[in-house]
Coordinates of C-alpha atoms and ligand atoms in Angstrom, one line a residue:
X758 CA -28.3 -29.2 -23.6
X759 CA -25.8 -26.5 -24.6
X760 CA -24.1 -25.0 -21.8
X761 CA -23.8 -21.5 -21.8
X762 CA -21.2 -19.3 -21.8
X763 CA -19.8 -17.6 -18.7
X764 CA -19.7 -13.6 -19.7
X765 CA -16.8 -13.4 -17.4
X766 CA -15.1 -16.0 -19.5
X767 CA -15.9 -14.8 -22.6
X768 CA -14.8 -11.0 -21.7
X769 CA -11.5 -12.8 -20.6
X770 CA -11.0 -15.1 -24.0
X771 CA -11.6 -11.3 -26.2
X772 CA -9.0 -9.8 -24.2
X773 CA -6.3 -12.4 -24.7
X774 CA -7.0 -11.5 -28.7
X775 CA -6.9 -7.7 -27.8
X776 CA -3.4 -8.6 -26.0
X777 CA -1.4 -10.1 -29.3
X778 CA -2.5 -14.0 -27.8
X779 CA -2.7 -14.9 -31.8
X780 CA -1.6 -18.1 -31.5
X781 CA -4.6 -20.1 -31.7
X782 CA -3.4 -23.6 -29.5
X783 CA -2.5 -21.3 -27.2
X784 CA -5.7 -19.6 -27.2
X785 CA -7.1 -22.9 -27.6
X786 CA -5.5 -24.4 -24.1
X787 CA -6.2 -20.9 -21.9
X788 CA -10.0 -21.6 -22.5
X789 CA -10.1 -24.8 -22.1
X790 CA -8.3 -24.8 -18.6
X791 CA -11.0 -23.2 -15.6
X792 CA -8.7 -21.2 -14.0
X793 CA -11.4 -21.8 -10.9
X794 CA -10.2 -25.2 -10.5
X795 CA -7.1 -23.4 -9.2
X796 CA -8.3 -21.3 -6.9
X797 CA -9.3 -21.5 -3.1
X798 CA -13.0 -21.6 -2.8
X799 CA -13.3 -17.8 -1.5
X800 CA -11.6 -16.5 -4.7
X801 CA -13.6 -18.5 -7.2
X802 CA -15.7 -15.7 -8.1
X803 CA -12.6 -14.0 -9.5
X804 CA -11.5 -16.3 -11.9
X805 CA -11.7 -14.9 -15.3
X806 CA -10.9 -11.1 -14.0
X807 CA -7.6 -10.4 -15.5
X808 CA -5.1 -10.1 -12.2
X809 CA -3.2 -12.3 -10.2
X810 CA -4.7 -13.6 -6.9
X811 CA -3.4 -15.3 -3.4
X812 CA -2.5 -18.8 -3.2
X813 CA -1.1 -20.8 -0.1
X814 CA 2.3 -20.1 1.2
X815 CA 2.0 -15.6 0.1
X816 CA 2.5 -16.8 -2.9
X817 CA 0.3 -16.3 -6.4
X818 CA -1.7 -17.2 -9.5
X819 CA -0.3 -15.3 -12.0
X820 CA -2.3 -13.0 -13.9
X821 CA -4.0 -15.0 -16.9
X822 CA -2.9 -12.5 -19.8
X823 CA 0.2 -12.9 -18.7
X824 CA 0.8 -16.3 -18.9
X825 CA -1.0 -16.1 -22.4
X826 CA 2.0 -14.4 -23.0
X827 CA 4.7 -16.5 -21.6
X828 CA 3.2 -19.4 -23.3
X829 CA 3.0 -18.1 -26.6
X830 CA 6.5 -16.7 -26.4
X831 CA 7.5 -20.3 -25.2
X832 CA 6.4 -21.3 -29.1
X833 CA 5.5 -25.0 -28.1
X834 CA 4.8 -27.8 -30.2
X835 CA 3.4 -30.6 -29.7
X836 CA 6.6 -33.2 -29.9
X837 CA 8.0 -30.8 -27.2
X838 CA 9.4 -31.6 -23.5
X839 CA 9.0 -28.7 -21.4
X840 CA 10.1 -28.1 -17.5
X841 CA 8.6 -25.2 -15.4
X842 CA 10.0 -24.2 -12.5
X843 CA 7.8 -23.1 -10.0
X844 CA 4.8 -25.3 -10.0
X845 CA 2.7 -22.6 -7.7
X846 CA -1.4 -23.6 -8.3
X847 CA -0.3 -25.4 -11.2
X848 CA -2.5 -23.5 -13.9
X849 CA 0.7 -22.4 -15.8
X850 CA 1.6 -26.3 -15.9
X851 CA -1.9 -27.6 -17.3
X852 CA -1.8 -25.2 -20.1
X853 CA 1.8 -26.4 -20.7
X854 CA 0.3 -30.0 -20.7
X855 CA -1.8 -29.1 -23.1
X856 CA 0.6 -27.6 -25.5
X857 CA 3.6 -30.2 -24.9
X858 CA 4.1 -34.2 -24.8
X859 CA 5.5 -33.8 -21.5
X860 CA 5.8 -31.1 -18.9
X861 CA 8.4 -31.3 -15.9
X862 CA 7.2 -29.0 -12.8
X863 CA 9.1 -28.0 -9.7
X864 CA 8.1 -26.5 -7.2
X865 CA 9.6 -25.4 -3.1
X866 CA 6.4 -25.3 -0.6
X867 CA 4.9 -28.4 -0.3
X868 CA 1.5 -27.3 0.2
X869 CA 1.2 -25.8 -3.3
X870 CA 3.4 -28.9 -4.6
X871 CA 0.6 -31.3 -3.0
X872 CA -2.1 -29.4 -4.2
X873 CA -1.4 -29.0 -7.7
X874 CA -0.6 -33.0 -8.2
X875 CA -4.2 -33.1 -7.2
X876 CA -6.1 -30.8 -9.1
X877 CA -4.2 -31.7 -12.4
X878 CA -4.8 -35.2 -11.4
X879 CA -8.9 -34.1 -11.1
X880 CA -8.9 -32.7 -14.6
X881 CA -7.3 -35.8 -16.1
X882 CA -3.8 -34.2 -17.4
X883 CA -1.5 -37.1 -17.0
X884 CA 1.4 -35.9 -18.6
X885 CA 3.2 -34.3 -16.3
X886 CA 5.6 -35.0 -13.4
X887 CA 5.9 -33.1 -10.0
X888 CA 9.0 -32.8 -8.3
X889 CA 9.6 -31.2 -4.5
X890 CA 12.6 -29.1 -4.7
X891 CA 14.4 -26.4 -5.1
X892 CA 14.4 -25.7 -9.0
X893 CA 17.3 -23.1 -9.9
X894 CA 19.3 -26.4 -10.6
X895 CA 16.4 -27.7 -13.2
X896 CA 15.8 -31.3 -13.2
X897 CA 19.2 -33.0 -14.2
X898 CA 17.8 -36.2 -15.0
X899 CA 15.1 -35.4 -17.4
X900 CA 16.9 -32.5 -19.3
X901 CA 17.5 -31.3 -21.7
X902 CA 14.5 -29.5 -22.7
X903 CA 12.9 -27.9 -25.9
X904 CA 11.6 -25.6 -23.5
X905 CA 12.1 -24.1 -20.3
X906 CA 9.5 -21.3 -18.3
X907 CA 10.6 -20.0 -15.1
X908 CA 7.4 -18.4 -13.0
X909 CA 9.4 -16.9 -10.2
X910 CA 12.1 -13.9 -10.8
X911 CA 15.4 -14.6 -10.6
X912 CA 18.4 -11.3 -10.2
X913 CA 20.3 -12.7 -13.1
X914 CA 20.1 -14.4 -15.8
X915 CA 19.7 -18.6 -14.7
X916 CA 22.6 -19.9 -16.7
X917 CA 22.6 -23.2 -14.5
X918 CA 18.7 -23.7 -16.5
X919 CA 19.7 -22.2 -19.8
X920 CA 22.5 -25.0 -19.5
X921 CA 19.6 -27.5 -19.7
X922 CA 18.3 -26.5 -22.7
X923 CA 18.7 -28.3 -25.7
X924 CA 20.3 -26.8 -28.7
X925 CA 17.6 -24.9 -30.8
X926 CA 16.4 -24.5 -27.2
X927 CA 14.3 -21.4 -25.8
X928 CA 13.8 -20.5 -22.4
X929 CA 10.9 -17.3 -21.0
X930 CA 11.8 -16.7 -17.6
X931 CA 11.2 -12.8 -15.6
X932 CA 14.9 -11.9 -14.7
X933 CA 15.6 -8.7 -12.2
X934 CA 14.6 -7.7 -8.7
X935 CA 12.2 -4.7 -7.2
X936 CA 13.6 -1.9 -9.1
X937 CA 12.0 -3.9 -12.4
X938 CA 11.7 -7.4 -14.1
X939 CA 11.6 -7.9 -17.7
X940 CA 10.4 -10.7 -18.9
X941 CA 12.9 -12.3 -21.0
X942 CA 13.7 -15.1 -24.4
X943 CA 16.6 -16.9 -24.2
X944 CA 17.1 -19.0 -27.5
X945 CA 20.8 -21.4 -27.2
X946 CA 21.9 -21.4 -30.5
X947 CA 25.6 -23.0 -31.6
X948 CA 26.6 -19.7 -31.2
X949 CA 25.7 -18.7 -27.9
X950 CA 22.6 -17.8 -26.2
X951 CA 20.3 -15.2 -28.0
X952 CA 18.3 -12.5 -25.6
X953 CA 15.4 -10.7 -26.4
X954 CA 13.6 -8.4 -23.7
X955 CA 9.7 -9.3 -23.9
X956 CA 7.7 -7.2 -21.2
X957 CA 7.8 -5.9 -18.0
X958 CA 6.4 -7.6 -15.6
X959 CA 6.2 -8.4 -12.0
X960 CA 6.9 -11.8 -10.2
X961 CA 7.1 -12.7 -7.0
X962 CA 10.9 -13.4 -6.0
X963 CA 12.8 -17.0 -6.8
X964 CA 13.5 -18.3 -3.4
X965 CA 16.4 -20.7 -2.8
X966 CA 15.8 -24.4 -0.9
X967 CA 12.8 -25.3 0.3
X968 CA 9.7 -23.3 2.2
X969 CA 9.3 -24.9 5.4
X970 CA 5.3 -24.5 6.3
X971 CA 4.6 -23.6 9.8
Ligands
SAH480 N1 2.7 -20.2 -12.4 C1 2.1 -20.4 -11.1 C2 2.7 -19.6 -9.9 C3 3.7 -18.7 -10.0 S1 4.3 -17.9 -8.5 C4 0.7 -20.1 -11.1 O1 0.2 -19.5 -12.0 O2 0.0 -20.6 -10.1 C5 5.9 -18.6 -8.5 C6 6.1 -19.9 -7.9 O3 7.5 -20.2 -7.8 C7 5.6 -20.0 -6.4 O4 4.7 -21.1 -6.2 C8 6.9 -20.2 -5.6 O5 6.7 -20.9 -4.4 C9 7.8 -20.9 -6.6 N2 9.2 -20.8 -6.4 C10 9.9 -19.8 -5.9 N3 11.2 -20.1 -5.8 C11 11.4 -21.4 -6.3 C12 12.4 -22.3 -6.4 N4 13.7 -22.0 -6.1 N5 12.2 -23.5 -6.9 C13 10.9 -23.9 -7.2 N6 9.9 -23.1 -7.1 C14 10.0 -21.9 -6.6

């Protein structure tokens, strides 16, 4: 039987084209990951419409364009170990595992920590690793990385995380606070690190040590 195609979905997948999303792994991992699989059951519905929603904790999905974007700006190949901080539903982490031999994820509340270890573990992505913390340090025993994607905005630039990076290194992470983000490239190069200014965007705020759920 063929299955046929969601016209949500489909709207969805010509929009990330529309949006520059040009690399076509990337566009490749985005569809094949149901964004519903991350969702609580009342939001289902709303999967493929193009805006962030509610998860546990007040915190949220981000918008699936945008992390189109910050995963094509990442530039990941396959060879690739990536850490994320910021685990959240964990649907910025399976496309990661899709696009990188191994993903490192940390995230603060451990209701969304719990819940994303099971519902990668339900679509059968076994290459990643889930830690409980608070990540503005990075994860000092696996690094360095290739690649490094922060989810949650930090003030300033995280030099403790670009310090993690491997040489040749890049990190996308949303640096500023409520007056404005931009989303930001870091490259380390012998020489120093290399900025570029992406996008604007809007994150929900990096949060130091752990959420404590009532
Ligand atoms: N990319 C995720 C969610 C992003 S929201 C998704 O699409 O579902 C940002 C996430 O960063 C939230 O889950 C928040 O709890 C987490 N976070 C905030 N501060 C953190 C910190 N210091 N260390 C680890 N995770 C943090």
């Amino acid at each position: 039987m063929i299955a046929r195609p969601d016209p949500a979905k489909y709207r969805f997948v010509m929009r990330l084209r529309d949006i520059g999303i040009t690399d076509s792994r990337v566009l490749a991992a985005v569809e094949t990951t149901p964004r519903e699989a991350f969702l609580p059951d009342a939001l289902k519905d709303l999967a493929y419409a193009d805006r962030p929603l509610p998860i546990a904790e007040g915190q949220t999905i981000s918008q699936p364009s945008l992390v189109a974007i910050m995963t094509q700006a990442l530039e990941l190949a396959p060879e690739h170990k990536a850490l994320e901080i910021g685990t959240g539903s964990g649907y910025q982490t399976a496309i990661l595992a899709k696009l990188a031999r191994r993903v490192f994820t940390i995230e603060r509340w451990p209701a969304l920590f719990e819940s994303a270890r099971e519902t990668l573990a339900a679509l059968g992505i076994a290459n990643v690793a889930f830690r409980l913390a608070d990540g503005y340090e990075g994860w000092i025993e696996a690094a360095p990385f290739d690649r490094i994607l922060v989810t949650a905005a930090t003030p300033e630039r995280p030099d403790a995380l670009i310090g993690s990076l491997k040489l040749g290194g890049v990190m996308v992470a949303p640096v500023g606070d409520r007056g404005g983000q931009m989303l930001m490239r870091y490259r380390r190069t012998a020489e120093g690190t290399v900025e570029e200014a992406l996008t604007a965007v809007r994150f929900v705020p990096m949060l130091p040590g752990l959420g404590k759920s009532d």
